[in-house]
Coordinates of C-alpha atoms in Angstrom, one line a residue:
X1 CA 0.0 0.0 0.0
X2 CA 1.2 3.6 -0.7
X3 CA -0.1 7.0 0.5
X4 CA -0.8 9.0 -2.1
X5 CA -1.9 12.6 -3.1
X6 CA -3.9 13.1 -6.2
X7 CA -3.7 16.7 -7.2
X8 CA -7.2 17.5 -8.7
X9 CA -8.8 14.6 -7.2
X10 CA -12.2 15.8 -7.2
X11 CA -12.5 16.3 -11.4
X12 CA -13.6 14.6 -14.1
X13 CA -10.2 12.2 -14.2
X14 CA -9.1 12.6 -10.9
X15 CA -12.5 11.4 -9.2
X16 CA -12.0 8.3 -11.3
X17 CA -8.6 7.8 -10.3
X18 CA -9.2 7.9 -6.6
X19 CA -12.2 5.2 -6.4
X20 CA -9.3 3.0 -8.8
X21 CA -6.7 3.8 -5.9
X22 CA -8.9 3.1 -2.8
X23 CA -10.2 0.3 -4.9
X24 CA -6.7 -1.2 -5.0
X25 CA -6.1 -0.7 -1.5
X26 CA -4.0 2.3 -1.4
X27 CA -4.4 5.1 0.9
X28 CA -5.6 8.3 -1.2
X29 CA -5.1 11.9 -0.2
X30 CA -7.3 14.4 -2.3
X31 CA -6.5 17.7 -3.2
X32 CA -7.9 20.2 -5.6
X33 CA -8.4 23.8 -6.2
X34 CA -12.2 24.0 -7.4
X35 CA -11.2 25.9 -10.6
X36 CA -14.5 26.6 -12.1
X37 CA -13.1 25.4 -16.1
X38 CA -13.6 22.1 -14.2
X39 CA -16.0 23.0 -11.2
X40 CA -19.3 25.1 -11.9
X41 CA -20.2 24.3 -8.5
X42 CA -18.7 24.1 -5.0
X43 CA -16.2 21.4 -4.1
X44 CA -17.7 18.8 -2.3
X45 CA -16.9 17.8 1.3
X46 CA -15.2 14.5 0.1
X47 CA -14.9 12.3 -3.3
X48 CA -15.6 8.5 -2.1
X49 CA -15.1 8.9 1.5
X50 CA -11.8 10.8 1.1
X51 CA -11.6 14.5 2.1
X52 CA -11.3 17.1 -0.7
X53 CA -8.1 19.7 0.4
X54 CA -8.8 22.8 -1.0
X55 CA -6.1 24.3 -2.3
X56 CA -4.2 26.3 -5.3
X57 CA -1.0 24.2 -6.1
X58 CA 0.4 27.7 -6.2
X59 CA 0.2 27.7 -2.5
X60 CA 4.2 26.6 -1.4
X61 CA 2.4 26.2 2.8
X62 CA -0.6 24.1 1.3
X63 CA 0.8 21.7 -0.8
X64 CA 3.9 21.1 1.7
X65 CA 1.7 20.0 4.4
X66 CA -0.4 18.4 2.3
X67 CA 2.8 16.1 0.8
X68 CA 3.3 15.3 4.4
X69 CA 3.5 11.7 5.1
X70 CA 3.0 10.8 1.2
X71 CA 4.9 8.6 -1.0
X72 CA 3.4 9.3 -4.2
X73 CA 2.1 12.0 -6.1
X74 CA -0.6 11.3 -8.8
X75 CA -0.6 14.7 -10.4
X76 CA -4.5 14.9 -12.4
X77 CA -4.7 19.0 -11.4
X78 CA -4.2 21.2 -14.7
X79 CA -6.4 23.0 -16.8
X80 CA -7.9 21.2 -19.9
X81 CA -8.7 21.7 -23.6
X82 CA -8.5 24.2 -26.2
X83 CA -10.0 27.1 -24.5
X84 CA -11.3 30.3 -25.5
X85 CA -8.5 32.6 -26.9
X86 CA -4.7 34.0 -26.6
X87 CA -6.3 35.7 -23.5
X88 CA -6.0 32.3 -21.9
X89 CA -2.3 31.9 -21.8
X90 CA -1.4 33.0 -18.3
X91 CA -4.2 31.3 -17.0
X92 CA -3.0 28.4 -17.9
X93 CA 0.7 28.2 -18.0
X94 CA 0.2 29.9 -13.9
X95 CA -2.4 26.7 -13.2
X96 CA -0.2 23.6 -15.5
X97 CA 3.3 25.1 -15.3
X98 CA 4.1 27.0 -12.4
X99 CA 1.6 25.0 -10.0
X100 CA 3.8 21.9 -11.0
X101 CA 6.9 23.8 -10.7
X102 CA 5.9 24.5 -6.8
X103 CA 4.3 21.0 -6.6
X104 CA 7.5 20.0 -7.7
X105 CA 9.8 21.9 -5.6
X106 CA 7.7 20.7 -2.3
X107 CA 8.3 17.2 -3.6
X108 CA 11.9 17.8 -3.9
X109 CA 11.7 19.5 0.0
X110 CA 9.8 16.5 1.6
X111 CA 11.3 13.4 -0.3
X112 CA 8.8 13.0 -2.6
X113 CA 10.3 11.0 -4.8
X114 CA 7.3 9.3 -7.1
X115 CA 5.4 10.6 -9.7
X116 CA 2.9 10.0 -12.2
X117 CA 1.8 13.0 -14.2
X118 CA -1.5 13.3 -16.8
X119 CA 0.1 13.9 -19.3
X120 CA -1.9 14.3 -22.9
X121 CA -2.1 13.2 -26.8
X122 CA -1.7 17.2 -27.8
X123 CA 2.1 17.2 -27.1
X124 CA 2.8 15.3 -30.7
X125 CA 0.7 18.0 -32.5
X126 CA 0.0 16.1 -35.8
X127 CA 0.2 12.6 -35.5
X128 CA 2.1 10.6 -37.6
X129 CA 2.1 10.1 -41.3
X130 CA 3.5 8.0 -44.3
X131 CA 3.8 9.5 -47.4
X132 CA 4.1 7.0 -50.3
X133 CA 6.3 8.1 -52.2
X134 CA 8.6 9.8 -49.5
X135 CA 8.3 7.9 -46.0
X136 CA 7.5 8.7 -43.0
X137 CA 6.8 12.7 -42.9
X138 CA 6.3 15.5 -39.9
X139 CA 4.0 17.7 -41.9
X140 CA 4.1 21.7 -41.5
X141 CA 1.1 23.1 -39.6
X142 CA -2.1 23.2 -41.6
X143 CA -2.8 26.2 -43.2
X144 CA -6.0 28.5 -43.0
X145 CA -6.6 29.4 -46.5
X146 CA -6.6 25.5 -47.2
X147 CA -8.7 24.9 -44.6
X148 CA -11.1 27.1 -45.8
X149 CA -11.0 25.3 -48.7
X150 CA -12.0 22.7 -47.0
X151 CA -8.6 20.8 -47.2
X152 CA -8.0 19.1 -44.2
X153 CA -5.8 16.2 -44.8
X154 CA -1.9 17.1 -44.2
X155 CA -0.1 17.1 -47.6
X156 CA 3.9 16.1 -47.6
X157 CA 6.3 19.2 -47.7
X158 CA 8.4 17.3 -50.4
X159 CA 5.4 16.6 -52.8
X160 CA 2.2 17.6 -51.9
X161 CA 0.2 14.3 -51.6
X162 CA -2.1 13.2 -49.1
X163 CA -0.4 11.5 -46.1
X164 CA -1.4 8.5 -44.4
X165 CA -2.0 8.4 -40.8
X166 CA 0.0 6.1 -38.5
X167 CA 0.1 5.1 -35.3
X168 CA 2.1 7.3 -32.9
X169 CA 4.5 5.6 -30.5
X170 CA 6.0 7.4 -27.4
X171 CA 9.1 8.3 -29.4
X172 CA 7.8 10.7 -31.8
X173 CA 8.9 14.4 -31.7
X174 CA 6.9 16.6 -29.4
X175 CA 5.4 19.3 -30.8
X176 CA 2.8 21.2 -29.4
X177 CA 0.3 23.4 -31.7
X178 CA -1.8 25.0 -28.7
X179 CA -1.3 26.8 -25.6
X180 CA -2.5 23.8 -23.9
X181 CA -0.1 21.6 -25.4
X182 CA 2.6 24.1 -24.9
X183 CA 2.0 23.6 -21.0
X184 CA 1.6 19.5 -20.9
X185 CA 4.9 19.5 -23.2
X186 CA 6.5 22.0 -20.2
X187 CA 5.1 19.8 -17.2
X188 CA 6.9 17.1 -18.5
X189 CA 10.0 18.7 -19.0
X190 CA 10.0 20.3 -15.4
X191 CA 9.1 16.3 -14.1
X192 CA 12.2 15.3 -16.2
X193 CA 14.7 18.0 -14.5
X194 CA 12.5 17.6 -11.4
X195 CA 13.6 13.5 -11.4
X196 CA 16.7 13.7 -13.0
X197 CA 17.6 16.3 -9.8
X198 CA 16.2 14.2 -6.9
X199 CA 17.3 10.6 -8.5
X200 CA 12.9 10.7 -8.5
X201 CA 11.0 8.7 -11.0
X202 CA 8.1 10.2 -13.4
X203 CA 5.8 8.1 -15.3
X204 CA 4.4 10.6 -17.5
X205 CA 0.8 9.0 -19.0
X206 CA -0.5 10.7 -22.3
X207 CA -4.0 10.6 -22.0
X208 CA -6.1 10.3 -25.8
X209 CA -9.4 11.7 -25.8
X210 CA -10.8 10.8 -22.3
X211 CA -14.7 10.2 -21.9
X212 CA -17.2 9.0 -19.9
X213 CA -19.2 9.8 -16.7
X214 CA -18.5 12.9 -14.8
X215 CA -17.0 14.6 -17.8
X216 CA -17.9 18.3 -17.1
X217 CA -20.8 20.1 -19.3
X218 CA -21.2 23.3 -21.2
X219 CA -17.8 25.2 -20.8
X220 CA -15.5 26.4 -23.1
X221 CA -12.8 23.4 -21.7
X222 CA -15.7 21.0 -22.0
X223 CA -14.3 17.8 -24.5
X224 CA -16.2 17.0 -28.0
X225 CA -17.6 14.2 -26.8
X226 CA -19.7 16.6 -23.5
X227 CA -20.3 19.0 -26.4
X228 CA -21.7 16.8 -28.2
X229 CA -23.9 15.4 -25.1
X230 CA -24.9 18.5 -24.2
X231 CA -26.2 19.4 -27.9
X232 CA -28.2 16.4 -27.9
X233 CA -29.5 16.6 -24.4
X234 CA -31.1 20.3 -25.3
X235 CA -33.0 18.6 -28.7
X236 CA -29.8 20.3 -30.7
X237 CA -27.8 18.6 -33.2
X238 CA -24.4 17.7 -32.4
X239 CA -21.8 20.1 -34.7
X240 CA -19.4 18.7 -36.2
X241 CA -16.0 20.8 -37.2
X242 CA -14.3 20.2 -40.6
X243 CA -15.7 17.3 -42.3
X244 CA -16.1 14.8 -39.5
X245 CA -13.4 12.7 -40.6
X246 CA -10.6 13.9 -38.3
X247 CA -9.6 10.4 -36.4
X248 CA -8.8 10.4 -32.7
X249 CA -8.8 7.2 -30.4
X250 CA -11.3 7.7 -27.5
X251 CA -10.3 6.0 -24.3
X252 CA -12.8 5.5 -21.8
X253 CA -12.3 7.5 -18.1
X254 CA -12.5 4.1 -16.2
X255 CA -9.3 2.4 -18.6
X256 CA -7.3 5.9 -17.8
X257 CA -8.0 5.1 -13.7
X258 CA -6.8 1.7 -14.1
X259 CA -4.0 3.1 -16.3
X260 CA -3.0 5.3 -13.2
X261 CA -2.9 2.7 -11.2
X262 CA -0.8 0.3 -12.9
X263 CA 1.3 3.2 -13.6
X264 CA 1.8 3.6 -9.9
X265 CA 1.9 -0.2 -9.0
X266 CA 4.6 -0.7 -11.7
X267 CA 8.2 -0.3 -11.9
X268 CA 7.7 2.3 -14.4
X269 CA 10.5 5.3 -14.7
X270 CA 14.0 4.6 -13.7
X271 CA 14.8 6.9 -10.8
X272 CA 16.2 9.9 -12.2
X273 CA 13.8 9.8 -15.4
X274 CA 10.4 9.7 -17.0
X275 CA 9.1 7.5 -19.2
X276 CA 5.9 8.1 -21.2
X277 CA 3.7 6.0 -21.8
X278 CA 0.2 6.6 -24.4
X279 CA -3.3 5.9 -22.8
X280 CA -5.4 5.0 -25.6
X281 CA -8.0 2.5 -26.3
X282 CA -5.9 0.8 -29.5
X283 CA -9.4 1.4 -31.2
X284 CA -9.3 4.9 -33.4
X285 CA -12.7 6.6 -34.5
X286 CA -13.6 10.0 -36.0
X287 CA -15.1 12.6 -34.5
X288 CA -18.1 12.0 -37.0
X289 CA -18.6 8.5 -36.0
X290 CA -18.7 9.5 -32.0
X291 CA -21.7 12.6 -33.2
X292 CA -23.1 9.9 -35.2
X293 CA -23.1 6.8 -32.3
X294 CA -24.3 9.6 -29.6
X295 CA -27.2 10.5 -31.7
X296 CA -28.4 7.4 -32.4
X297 CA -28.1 6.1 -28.6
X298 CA -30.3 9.5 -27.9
X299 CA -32.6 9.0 -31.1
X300 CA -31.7 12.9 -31.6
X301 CA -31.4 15.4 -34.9
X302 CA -28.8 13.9 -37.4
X303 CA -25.3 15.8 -36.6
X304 CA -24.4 19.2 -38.7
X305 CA -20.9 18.7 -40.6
X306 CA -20.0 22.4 -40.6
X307 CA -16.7 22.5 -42.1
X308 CA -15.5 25.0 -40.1
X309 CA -12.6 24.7 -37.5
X310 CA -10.5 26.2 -34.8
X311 CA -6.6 27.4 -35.4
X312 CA -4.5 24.4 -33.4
X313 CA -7.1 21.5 -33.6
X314 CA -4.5 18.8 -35.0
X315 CA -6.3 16.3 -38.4
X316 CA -5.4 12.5 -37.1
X317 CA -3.7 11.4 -33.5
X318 CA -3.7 8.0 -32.8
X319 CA -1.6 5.7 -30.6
X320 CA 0.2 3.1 -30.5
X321 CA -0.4 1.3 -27.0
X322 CA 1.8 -1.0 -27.8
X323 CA 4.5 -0.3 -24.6
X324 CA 1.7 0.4 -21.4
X325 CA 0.4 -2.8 -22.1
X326 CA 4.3 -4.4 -22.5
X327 CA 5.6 -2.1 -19.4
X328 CA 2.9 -1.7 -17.3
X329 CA 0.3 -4.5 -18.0
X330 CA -2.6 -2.2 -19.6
X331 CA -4.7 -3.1 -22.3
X332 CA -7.8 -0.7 -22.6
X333 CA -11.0 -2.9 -22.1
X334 CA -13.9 -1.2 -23.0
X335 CA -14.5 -0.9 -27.1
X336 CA -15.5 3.0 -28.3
X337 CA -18.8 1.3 -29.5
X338 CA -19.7 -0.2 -26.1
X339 CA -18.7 3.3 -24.6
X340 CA -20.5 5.7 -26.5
X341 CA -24.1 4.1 -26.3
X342 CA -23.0 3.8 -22.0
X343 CA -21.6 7.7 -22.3
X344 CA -24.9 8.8 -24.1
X345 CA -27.3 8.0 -21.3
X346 CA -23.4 8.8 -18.1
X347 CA -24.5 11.6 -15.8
X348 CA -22.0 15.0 -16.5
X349 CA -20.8 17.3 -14.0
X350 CA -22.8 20.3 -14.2

């Protein structure tokens, strides 16, 4: 058994992770800030029988007394998604980067010394891609006048022909294309110096495109799949950006808990490193086919393709899981299909 402190215990993820980590027989220790991205209403008193710690992670007095006694850190707290504009930025590099940074630092003053951080898909950018004439190819960002065009696909810098989406091992270049990726790319780094510092280990999990109950509703942070929910539940279609065909692999909230706990359980990092592993179902779908299943569980208005889209949304992302399951022992269980009709009807988080 381990004592443990989940940053952002009482969210979306983190709720999940701490019934996984009582489940499993460790002894949990919840902290979160109530950050209303992820909270539209108070914090609750406790999340399954543990105590919710209020606090910022900004806060050097609160999070060293509440690393007291721990001997893990499972770091959920951060905010999520593409948000709203370029007005975002300091909100959330001062929440993701410099409440890690402190978190960090306290772990480095108490002998903290273990670490698994949610990490996320958004820190390749564009997947991966095989041109057939030329390889394997990192394309350039998209551009807006093609876009508008309503070419979505990546072309190859050498010859201009549609690319081929790959699977994306843990290897590939990181590469952010959004403020939000920009800060999961910069927790990881800080982890890295943070472990290679204190001889700690980090086991860095990139999360794909979590759903499932508790996902939080009707904010700008909110993921496609809530959007989409949401739509639907008001007798609205679900909208669609580009052409619906973008692929993504959706992994279900319940598969990234157990994920977090094997991540803890298992050897993992070396001390002195992280290692990253993806968190993905093994099972890609498109947006289109996740507007399309969630109408159809609801029996609501057939989904709008719009066309449009939003500067930093990335065309195909999909994993390899290929070393969590050979490193850590986790396979994803539950298929997109089975998901989507259970996630249609999943209570959200108002």
């Amino acid at each position: 058994m381990s004592h443990v402190l989940v940053t952002g215990g009482a969210g979306f993820i983190g709720s999940h992770v701490t019934a996984a980590l009582l489940a499993a027989g460790h002894d949990v220790r919840v902290l979160d800030s109530g950050h209303p991205a992820a909270h539209s209403r108070p914090l609750p008193a406790g999340v399954h029988g543990v105590p919710v710690l209020r606090a910022d992670l900004r806060d050097e007095e609160a999070i060293g007394a509440a690393l007291h006694g721990i001997d893990a850190v499972v770091h959920q707290a951060a905010m999520v998604g593409m948000g709203v504009d370029l007005a975002d930025l300091p909100a959330y590099v001062g929440a993701n980067d410099l409440g890690t940074a402190v978190l960090l630092a306290a772990m480095a003053r108490t002998g903290v010394r273990r670490m698994v951080l949610a990490s996320s898909m958004v820190v390749y950018g564009e997947g991966a891609y095989v041109c057939p004439a030329h390889g394997p190819v990192r394309p350039a960002p998209r551009d807006a006048a093609d876009l508008s065009r309503g070419r979505f696909d990546p072309r190859c810098i050498r010859c201009a022909a549609p690319l081929d989406p790959v699977l994306v091992g843990e290897d590939a270049p990181l590469e952010p294309r959004s403020v939000y990726a920009a800060t999961k790319v910069a927790q990881e780094h800080l982890s890295a110096a943070w472990a290679a510092g204190t001889g700690g280990s980090v086991v860095a999990l990139r999360y794909h495109n979590v759903y499932g109950p508790g996902m939080p509703r009707d904010t700008p942070y909110s993921g496609v799949a809530a959007i989409f929910r949401s739509a639907l539940a008001a007798g609205r279609p679900a909208r669609v950006y580009e052409d619906g065909g973008q692929r993504r692999d959706f992994v279900h909230v319940s598969d990234v808990a157990r994920a977090n706990v094997a991540a803890l359980e298992s050897a993992g990092a070396e001390d002195g490193r992280l290692r990253a592993y993806n968190v993905a179902s093994g099972r890609p779908a498109t947006v289109g086919e996740l507007a399309t299943a969630l109408t159809t569980a609801l029996a609501g208005p057939a989904p709008i393709v719009t066309g449009q889209f939003r500067a930093g949304d990335v065309r195909h992302v999909v994993a390899s899981p290929a070393r969590a399951a050979a490193e850590l022992g986790f396979t994803a269980t539950i298929p997109p299909a089975e998901g989507f009709a259970a996630f249609a009807h999943a209570p959200l988080r108002g």
